[in-house]
mmCIF file of C-alpha atoms and ligand atoms in Angstrom:
data_model
loop_
_atom_site.group_PDB
_atom_site.id
_atom_site.type_symbol
_atom_site.label_atom_id
_atom_site.label_comp_id
_atom_site.label_asym_id
_atom_site.label_seq_id
_atom_site.Cartn_x
_atom_site.Cartn_y
_atom_site.Cartn_z
ATOM 1 C CA MET A 19 197.620 -177.723 89.254
ATOM 2 C CA LEU A 20 201.179 -177.921 90.576
ATOM 3 C CA ARG A 21 200.304 -175.367 93.245
ATOM 4 C CA ARG A 22 197.295 -177.429 94.327
ATOM 5 C CA VAL A 23 199.342 -180.646 94.391
ATOM 6 C CA LYS A 24 202.049 -178.969 96.462
ATOM 7 C CA SER A 25 199.474 -177.670 98.913
ATOM 8 C CA LEU A 26 198.089 -181.232 99.197
ATOM 9 C CA VAL A 27 201.586 -182.506 100.005
ATOM 10 C CA ALA A 28 201.948 -179.805 102.694
ATOM 11 C CA LYS A 29 198.499 -180.540 104.121
ATOM 12 C CA GLN A 30 199.394 -184.220 104.483
ATOM 13 C CA ARG A 31 202.793 -183.308 106.003
ATOM 14 C CA LEU A 32 204.584 -185.329 103.312
ATOM 15 C CA ASN A 33 208.065 -184.586 101.994
ATOM 16 C CA SER A 34 207.527 -184.960 98.269
ATOM 17 C CA ILE A 35 204.893 -185.386 95.585
ATOM 18 C CA SER A 36 205.991 -188.995 95.003
ATOM 19 C CA GLU A 37 204.923 -189.859 98.551
ATOM 20 C CA LEU A 38 201.352 -189.220 97.419
ATOM 21 C CA ILE A 39 201.461 -192.131 94.998
ATOM 22 C CA PRO A 40 201.064 -195.105 97.380
ATOM 23 C CA LEU A 41 198.381 -193.242 99.328
ATOM 24 C CA LEU A 42 196.458 -192.468 96.152
ATOM 25 C CA ALA A 43 196.863 -196.032 94.907
ATOM 26 C CA HIS A 44 195.674 -197.807 98.044
ATOM 27 C CA ASP A 45 193.438 -195.516 100.070
ATOM 28 C CA GLU A 46 190.094 -194.746 98.485
ATOM 29 C CA ASP A 47 189.067 -192.164 101.109
ATOM 30 C CA PHE A 48 192.343 -190.372 100.598
ATOM 31 C CA ARG A 49 191.754 -190.413 96.828
ATOM 32 C CA THR A 50 188.343 -188.767 97.241
ATOM 33 C CA GLN A 51 189.676 -186.160 99.694
ATOM 34 C CA SER A 52 192.583 -185.388 97.381
ATOM 35 C CA LEU A 53 190.329 -184.995 94.379
ATOM 36 C CA ASN A 54 188.175 -182.560 96.342
ATOM 37 C CA HIS A 55 191.284 -180.638 97.355
ATOM 38 C CA LEU A 56 192.582 -180.401 93.780
ATOM 39 C CA MET A 57 189.314 -179.054 92.343
ATOM 40 C CA VAL A 58 188.927 -175.301 92.015
ATOM 41 C CA ASN A 59 185.448 -174.467 93.300
ATOM 42 C CA VAL A 60 185.469 -170.700 92.930
ATOM 43 C CA SER A 61 182.037 -169.320 92.119
ATOM 44 C CA SER A 62 179.717 -166.473 93.040
ATOM 45 C CA LEU A 63 176.079 -165.494 92.848
ATOM 46 C CA PHE A 64 175.278 -163.977 89.438
ATOM 47 C CA ARG A 65 178.857 -164.507 88.216
ATOM 48 C CA ASP A 66 179.265 -162.653 84.897
ATOM 49 C CA PRO A 67 175.917 -160.851 85.207
ATOM 50 C CA ASN A 68 175.842 -160.009 81.486
ATOM 51 C CA VAL A 69 175.362 -163.766 80.888
ATOM 52 C CA PHE A 70 172.301 -163.870 83.131
ATOM 53 C CA ALA A 71 170.938 -160.677 81.540
ATOM 54 C CA LYS A 72 171.371 -162.237 78.088
ATOM 55 C CA LEU A 73 169.713 -165.454 79.247
ATOM 56 C CA LYS A 74 166.726 -163.446 80.412
ATOM 57 C CA GLN A 75 166.497 -161.533 77.148
ATOM 58 C CA GLU A 76 167.293 -164.256 74.610
ATOM 59 C CA VAL A 77 166.642 -167.643 76.199
ATOM 60 C CA PHE A 78 163.824 -167.185 78.712
ATOM 61 C CA PRO A 79 161.313 -166.282 75.936
ATOM 62 C CA TYR A 80 162.156 -169.676 74.350
ATOM 63 C CA LEU A 81 161.698 -171.433 77.693
ATOM 64 C CA THR A 82 158.198 -170.006 78.127
ATOM 65 C CA SER A 83 157.004 -172.177 75.212
ATOM 66 C CA PHE A 84 157.505 -175.388 77.272
ATOM 67 C CA ALA A 85 155.044 -176.791 79.806
ATOM 68 C CA ARG A 86 157.879 -178.558 81.657
ATOM 69 C CA LEU A 87 161.486 -177.444 81.777
ATOM 70 C CA SER A 88 164.697 -179.289 82.595
ATOM 71 C CA ILE A 89 167.820 -177.276 83.187
ATOM 72 C CA TRP A 90 171.229 -178.789 83.885
ATOM 73 C CA VAL A 91 173.917 -176.820 85.713
ATOM 74 C CA ALA A 92 177.026 -178.966 85.222
ATOM 75 C CA GLY A 93 179.988 -178.263 87.526
ATOM 76 C CA CYS A 94 177.822 -176.302 89.957
ATOM 77 C CA ALA A 95 180.397 -176.019 92.795
ATOM 78 C CA GLU A 96 178.649 -174.677 95.909
ATOM 79 C CA GLY A 97 175.414 -174.121 94.025
ATOM 80 C CA LEU A 98 175.526 -170.345 93.623
ATOM 81 C CA GLU A 99 174.969 -170.501 89.863
ATOM 82 C CA ALA A 100 171.909 -172.723 90.320
ATOM 83 C CA TYR A 101 170.548 -170.433 93.058
ATOM 84 C CA SER A 102 170.999 -167.409 90.752
ATOM 85 C CA LEU A 103 169.168 -169.127 87.947
ATOM 86 C CA ALA A 104 166.326 -170.231 90.249
ATOM 87 C CA ILE A 105 165.858 -166.624 91.425
ATOM 88 C CA LEU A 106 165.631 -165.240 87.879
ATOM 89 C CA LEU A 107 163.313 -168.056 86.736
ATOM 90 C CA GLU A 108 161.073 -167.354 89.737
ATOM 91 C CA GLU A 109 160.890 -163.683 88.776
ATOM 92 C CA GLU A 110 159.780 -164.617 85.249
ATOM 93 C CA GLY A 111 157.125 -167.054 86.529
ATOM 94 C CA LEU A 112 159.056 -170.031 85.091
ATOM 95 C CA LEU A 113 160.347 -171.758 88.199
ATOM 96 C CA ASP A 114 157.127 -173.660 88.993
ATOM 97 C CA ARG A 115 157.454 -175.685 85.797
ATOM 98 C CA THR A 116 161.222 -176.179 86.103
ATOM 99 C CA GLN A 117 163.462 -178.877 87.497
ATOM 100 C CA ILE A 118 167.074 -177.771 87.845
ATOM 101 C CA TYR A 119 169.699 -180.542 88.013
ATOM 102 C CA ALA A 120 172.885 -179.189 89.530
ATOM 103 C CA THR A 121 175.820 -181.594 89.419
ATOM 104 C CA ASP A 122 179.457 -181.700 90.383
ATOM 105 C CA ILE A 123 182.224 -184.254 90.775
ATOM 106 C CA ASN A 124 183.060 -182.944 94.264
ATOM 107 C CA SER A 125 180.754 -184.443 96.888
ATOM 108 C CA GLU A 126 181.881 -181.964 99.563
ATOM 109 C CA VAL A 127 180.763 -178.880 97.647
ATOM 110 C CA LEU A 128 177.514 -180.634 96.728
ATOM 111 C CA LYS A 129 176.671 -181.065 100.430
ATOM 112 C CA GLN A 130 177.198 -177.352 100.939
ATOM 113 C CA ALA A 131 175.147 -176.559 97.821
ATOM 114 C CA ALA A 132 172.233 -178.759 98.875
ATOM 115 C CA SER A 133 172.059 -177.081 102.293
ATOM 116 C CA GLY A 134 171.155 -173.772 100.619
ATOM 117 C CA VAL A 135 173.335 -171.953 103.153
ATOM 118 C CA LEU A 136 175.717 -169.286 101.864
ATOM 119 C CA VAL A 137 179.337 -169.678 102.986
ATOM 120 C CA ASP A 138 179.830 -165.898 102.734
ATOM 121 C CA SER A 139 177.052 -163.477 103.650
ATOM 122 C CA LEU A 140 175.389 -161.483 100.898
ATOM 123 C CA ASN A 141 177.286 -158.285 100.174
ATOM 124 C CA ALA A 142 177.014 -155.164 98.014
ATOM 125 C CA ASP A 143 178.815 -156.843 95.089
ATOM 126 C CA ASP A 144 176.278 -159.694 95.042
ATOM 127 C CA ALA A 145 173.457 -157.123 95.002
ATOM 128 C CA LEU A 146 175.145 -155.197 92.186
ATOM 129 C CA ARG A 147 175.600 -158.320 90.045
ATOM 130 C CA TYR A 148 171.980 -159.283 90.699
ATOM 131 C CA ASN A 149 170.859 -155.842 89.446
ATOM 132 C CA GLU A 150 173.132 -156.130 86.408
ATOM 133 C CA SER A 151 171.537 -159.539 85.738
ATOM 134 C CA LEU A 152 168.255 -157.618 85.431
ATOM 135 C CA GLY A 153 166.955 -158.902 88.760
ATOM 136 C CA LYS A 154 163.642 -157.289 89.576
ATOM 137 C CA SER A 155 163.488 -157.298 93.327
ATOM 138 C CA SER A 156 165.921 -157.164 96.222
ATOM 139 C CA LEU A 157 168.365 -160.069 96.414
ATOM 140 C CA SER A 158 167.900 -160.479 100.180
ATOM 141 C CA ASP A 159 164.191 -161.252 99.581
ATOM 142 C CA TYR A 160 165.248 -164.741 98.444
ATOM 143 C CA PHE A 161 167.162 -165.657 101.587
ATOM 144 C CA VAL A 162 166.232 -166.241 105.210
ATOM 145 C CA THR A 163 168.667 -165.701 108.052
ATOM 146 C CA ALA A 164 169.104 -168.392 110.669
ATOM 147 C CA TYR A 165 171.928 -168.720 113.222
ATOM 148 C CA GLY A 166 173.716 -165.804 111.575
ATOM 149 C CA LYS A 167 173.799 -167.493 108.152
ATOM 150 C CA GLN A 168 171.749 -166.798 105.044
ATOM 151 C CA LYS A 169 169.887 -169.619 103.405
ATOM 152 C CA LEU A 170 168.125 -169.755 100.062
ATOM 153 C CA LYS A 171 164.354 -169.881 100.622
ATOM 154 C CA GLN A 172 163.095 -173.437 100.741
ATOM 155 C CA GLU A 173 160.630 -173.025 97.859
ATOM 156 C CA LEU A 174 163.517 -172.136 95.531
ATOM 157 C CA LEU A 175 165.913 -174.736 96.922
ATOM 158 C CA ALA A 176 163.260 -177.429 96.448
ATOM 159 C CA LYS A 177 163.384 -176.858 92.663
ATOM 160 C CA ILE A 178 167.078 -177.807 92.500
ATOM 161 C CA SER A 179 168.249 -181.382 92.677
ATOM 162 C CA PHE A 180 171.957 -181.657 93.577
ATOM 163 C CA GLU A 181 173.619 -184.807 92.317
ATOM 164 C CA HIS A 182 177.080 -186.252 91.992
ATOM 165 C CA HIS A 183 178.120 -186.518 88.341
ATOM 166 C CA ASP A 184 181.477 -186.784 86.599
ATOM 167 C CA LEU A 185 181.247 -185.050 83.241
ATOM 168 C CA THR A 186 184.180 -187.003 81.863
ATOM 169 C CA GLN A 187 182.767 -190.448 82.678
ATOM 170 C CA GLN A 188 179.012 -190.409 83.004
ATOM 171 C CA ALA A 189 176.106 -190.195 80.580
ATOM 172 C CA PRO A 190 174.332 -186.871 80.138
ATOM 173 C CA PHE A 191 171.086 -185.808 81.779
ATOM 174 C CA LEU A 192 168.610 -185.990 78.910
ATOM 175 C CA ASN A 193 166.123 -183.621 77.284
ATOM 176 C CA ALA A 194 167.225 -180.389 78.840
ATOM 177 C CA GLN A 195 166.149 -177.114 77.279
ATOM 178 C CA LEU A 196 169.109 -175.298 78.791
ATOM 179 C CA VAL A 197 172.524 -176.473 79.961
ATOM 180 C CA LEU A 198 175.072 -174.321 81.752
ATOM 181 C CA CYS A 199 178.615 -175.595 82.087
ATOM 182 C CA ARG A 200 180.632 -172.513 82.920
ATOM 183 C CA ASN A 201 184.262 -172.355 83.967
ATOM 184 C CA VAL A 202 184.678 -176.122 83.967
ATOM 185 C CA LEU A 203 185.998 -176.879 80.452
ATOM 186 C CA ILE A 204 188.951 -174.650 81.162
ATOM 187 C CA TYR A 205 190.427 -177.460 83.301
ATOM 188 C CA PHE A 206 190.301 -180.114 80.546
ATOM 189 C CA ASP A 207 192.628 -180.839 77.638
ATOM 190 C CA LYS A 208 191.283 -180.920 74.088
ATOM 191 C CA THR A 209 190.440 -184.646 74.065
ATOM 192 C CA LEU A 210 188.474 -184.354 77.267
ATOM 193 C CA LYS A 211 186.827 -181.127 76.105
ATOM 194 C CA ASN A 212 185.609 -182.902 72.938
ATOM 195 C CA LYS A 213 184.117 -185.692 75.002
ATOM 196 C CA VAL A 214 182.497 -183.445 77.590
ATOM 197 C CA VAL A 215 181.108 -180.912 75.129
ATOM 198 C CA ASN A 216 179.476 -183.695 73.103
ATOM 199 C CA THR A 217 177.950 -185.015 76.353
ATOM 200 C CA LEU A 218 176.536 -181.548 76.984
ATOM 201 C CA TRP A 219 175.081 -181.298 73.467
ATOM 202 C CA ASP A 220 173.638 -184.816 73.783
ATOM 203 C CA SER A 221 171.756 -183.718 76.867
ATOM 204 C CA LEU A 222 169.922 -180.931 75.048
ATOM 205 C CA ASP A 223 166.641 -181.344 73.209
ATOM 206 C CA GLU A 224 166.799 -180.576 69.452
ATOM 207 C CA THR A 225 166.858 -176.811 69.809
ATOM 208 C CA GLY A 226 168.133 -176.237 73.346
ATOM 209 C CA TYR A 227 170.738 -173.774 74.551
ATOM 210 C CA LEU A 228 174.241 -174.358 75.901
ATOM 211 C CA VAL A 229 176.120 -171.779 77.959
ATOM 212 C CA ILE A 230 179.840 -172.090 78.692
ATOM 213 C CA GLY A 231 182.220 -169.729 80.506
ATOM 214 C CA THR A 232 182.980 -166.349 78.968
ATOM 215 C CA LYS A 233 186.665 -167.272 78.658
ATOM 216 C CA GLU A 234 185.946 -170.672 77.097
ATOM 217 C CA SER A 235 185.151 -171.645 73.527
ATOM 218 C CA ILE A 236 183.926 -174.666 71.612
ATOM 219 C CA GLU A 237 184.558 -173.441 68.064
ATOM 220 C CA TYR A 238 187.665 -175.571 67.469
ATOM 221 C CA LEU A 239 186.230 -178.805 68.926
ATOM 222 C CA ASP A 240 184.800 -181.806 67.041
ATOM 223 C CA ILE A 241 181.109 -181.489 67.744
ATOM 224 C CA ASP A 242 178.532 -183.992 66.533
ATOM 225 C CA TYR A 243 175.799 -181.373 66.202
ATOM 226 C CA ASP A 244 175.185 -178.189 64.289
ATOM 227 C CA TYR A 245 174.734 -175.114 66.357
ATOM 228 C CA THR A 246 174.471 -171.374 66.072
ATOM 229 C CA VAL A 247 176.135 -168.778 68.231
ATOM 230 C CA THR A 248 173.431 -166.809 70.011
ATOM 231 C CA ASP A 249 175.842 -164.425 71.631
ATOM 232 C CA GLU A 250 179.600 -164.524 71.202
ATOM 233 C CA LYS A 251 180.468 -162.452 74.263
ATOM 234 C CA THR A 252 178.373 -164.427 76.713
ATOM 235 C CA ARG A 253 179.071 -167.777 75.007
ATOM 236 C CA ILE A 254 175.473 -168.799 74.528
ATOM 237 C CA TYR A 255 174.943 -171.394 71.784
ATOM 238 C CA LYS A 256 171.796 -172.916 70.308
ATOM 239 C CA LYS A 257 171.592 -176.463 68.995
ATOM 240 C CA SER A 258 170.187 -176.971 65.508
ATOM 241 C CA ASP A 259 169.346 -180.062 63.457
ATOM 242 C CA LEU A 260 171.509 -183.180 63.601
ATOM 243 C CA LYS A 261 174.432 -183.151 61.165
HETATM 244 C C1 LIG B 461 185.450 -173.037 88.897
HETATM 245 S S1 LIG B 461 184.107 -174.053 89.381
HETATM 246 C C2 LIG B 461 182.800 -173.373 88.393
HETATM 247 C C3 LIG B 461 181.524 -173.182 89.173
HETATM 248 C C4 LIG B 461 180.387 -172.519 88.417
HETATM 249 N N1 LIG B 461 180.016 -173.282 87.244
HETATM 250 C C5 LIG B 461 180.741 -171.124 88.021
HETATM 251 O O1 LIG B 461 180.978 -170.856 86.840
HETATM 252 O O2 LIG B 461 180.788 -170.268 88.912
HETATM 253 C C6 LIG B 461 184.454 -175.595 88.539
HETATM 254 C C7 LIG B 461 183.657 -176.758 89.083
HETATM 255 O O3 LIG B 461 183.761 -177.843 88.147
HETATM 256 C C8 LIG B 461 183.789 -179.050 88.893
HETATM 257 N N2 LIG B 461 184.355 -180.129 88.073
HETATM 258 C C9 LIG B 461 185.641 -180.325 87.705
HETATM 259 N N3 LIG B 461 185.776 -181.448 86.998
HETATM 260 C C10 LIG B 461 184.536 -181.988 86.894
HETATM 261 C C11 LIG B 461 184.024 -183.170 86.285
HETATM 262 N N4 LIG B 461 184.829 -184.018 85.635
HETATM 263 N N5 LIG B 461 182.692 -183.418 86.373
HETATM 264 C C12 LIG B 461 181.886 -182.560 87.038
HETATM 265 N N6 LIG B 461 182.304 -181.423 87.648
HETATM 266 C C13 LIG B 461 183.619 -181.144 87.570
HETATM 267 C C14 LIG B 461 184.642 -178.691 90.099
HETATM 268 O O4 LIG B 461 184.465 -179.591 91.173
HETATM 269 C C15 LIG B 461 184.169 -177.275 90.416
HETATM 270 O O5 LIG B 461 183.151 -177.262 91.381
#
């Protein structure tokens, strides 16, 4: 965080961190820009492929029992996680019945995400992670190239709704069968984690699944629901009856 703040000071050509204070207090545009600068938006297609493979094996069979599916990708950054999910759902014949809500607090990354255009071209590592996620086809089949950039095919992009949402302040999206919130909790302290994780559980239907980052955990938090651990390594949890 200190590194990010210092880089913000340098970017603004200020002399010290304290010089940020009046700007943050009085200039709303500056506040938004600064927030966007402070956020870490690192992501990749099929990040932690073992998680996607596990989702396909353990969670997709559950999803097939629903006529309509809502999936929430919270803290979606530039959308790569939502694109990955859409591709795998399409391969299992589930995408037609699915609405994916992909949300983030950073409006800049959301614009990029909603465009469907990849910032970095597909490479061999993306293809490898797609295969390890048990992808069935060739990753490039899901993208079209225009003006030297690759863009997610429109029929997949149309199934994802990108919306601004602050996990720490706003109500949950309701009745989801699956919620992914990976590599976001890591930035919050315990109080905020408690609040956010309960928001995520609230958003799930009675027996839905929650996926967090592989380096995150919820075991020590105060959670208002009972749940079971579907897979410890990939941090996939399943909600059970109300406490
Ligand atoms: C490291 S990225 C994770 C992206 C993706 N989930 C993944 O695992 O690859 C963290 C994202 O969380 C978002 N974020 C941070 N605080 C948030 C909040 N309070 N509400 C919603 N999103 C938030 C950031 O803007 C950033 O895009």
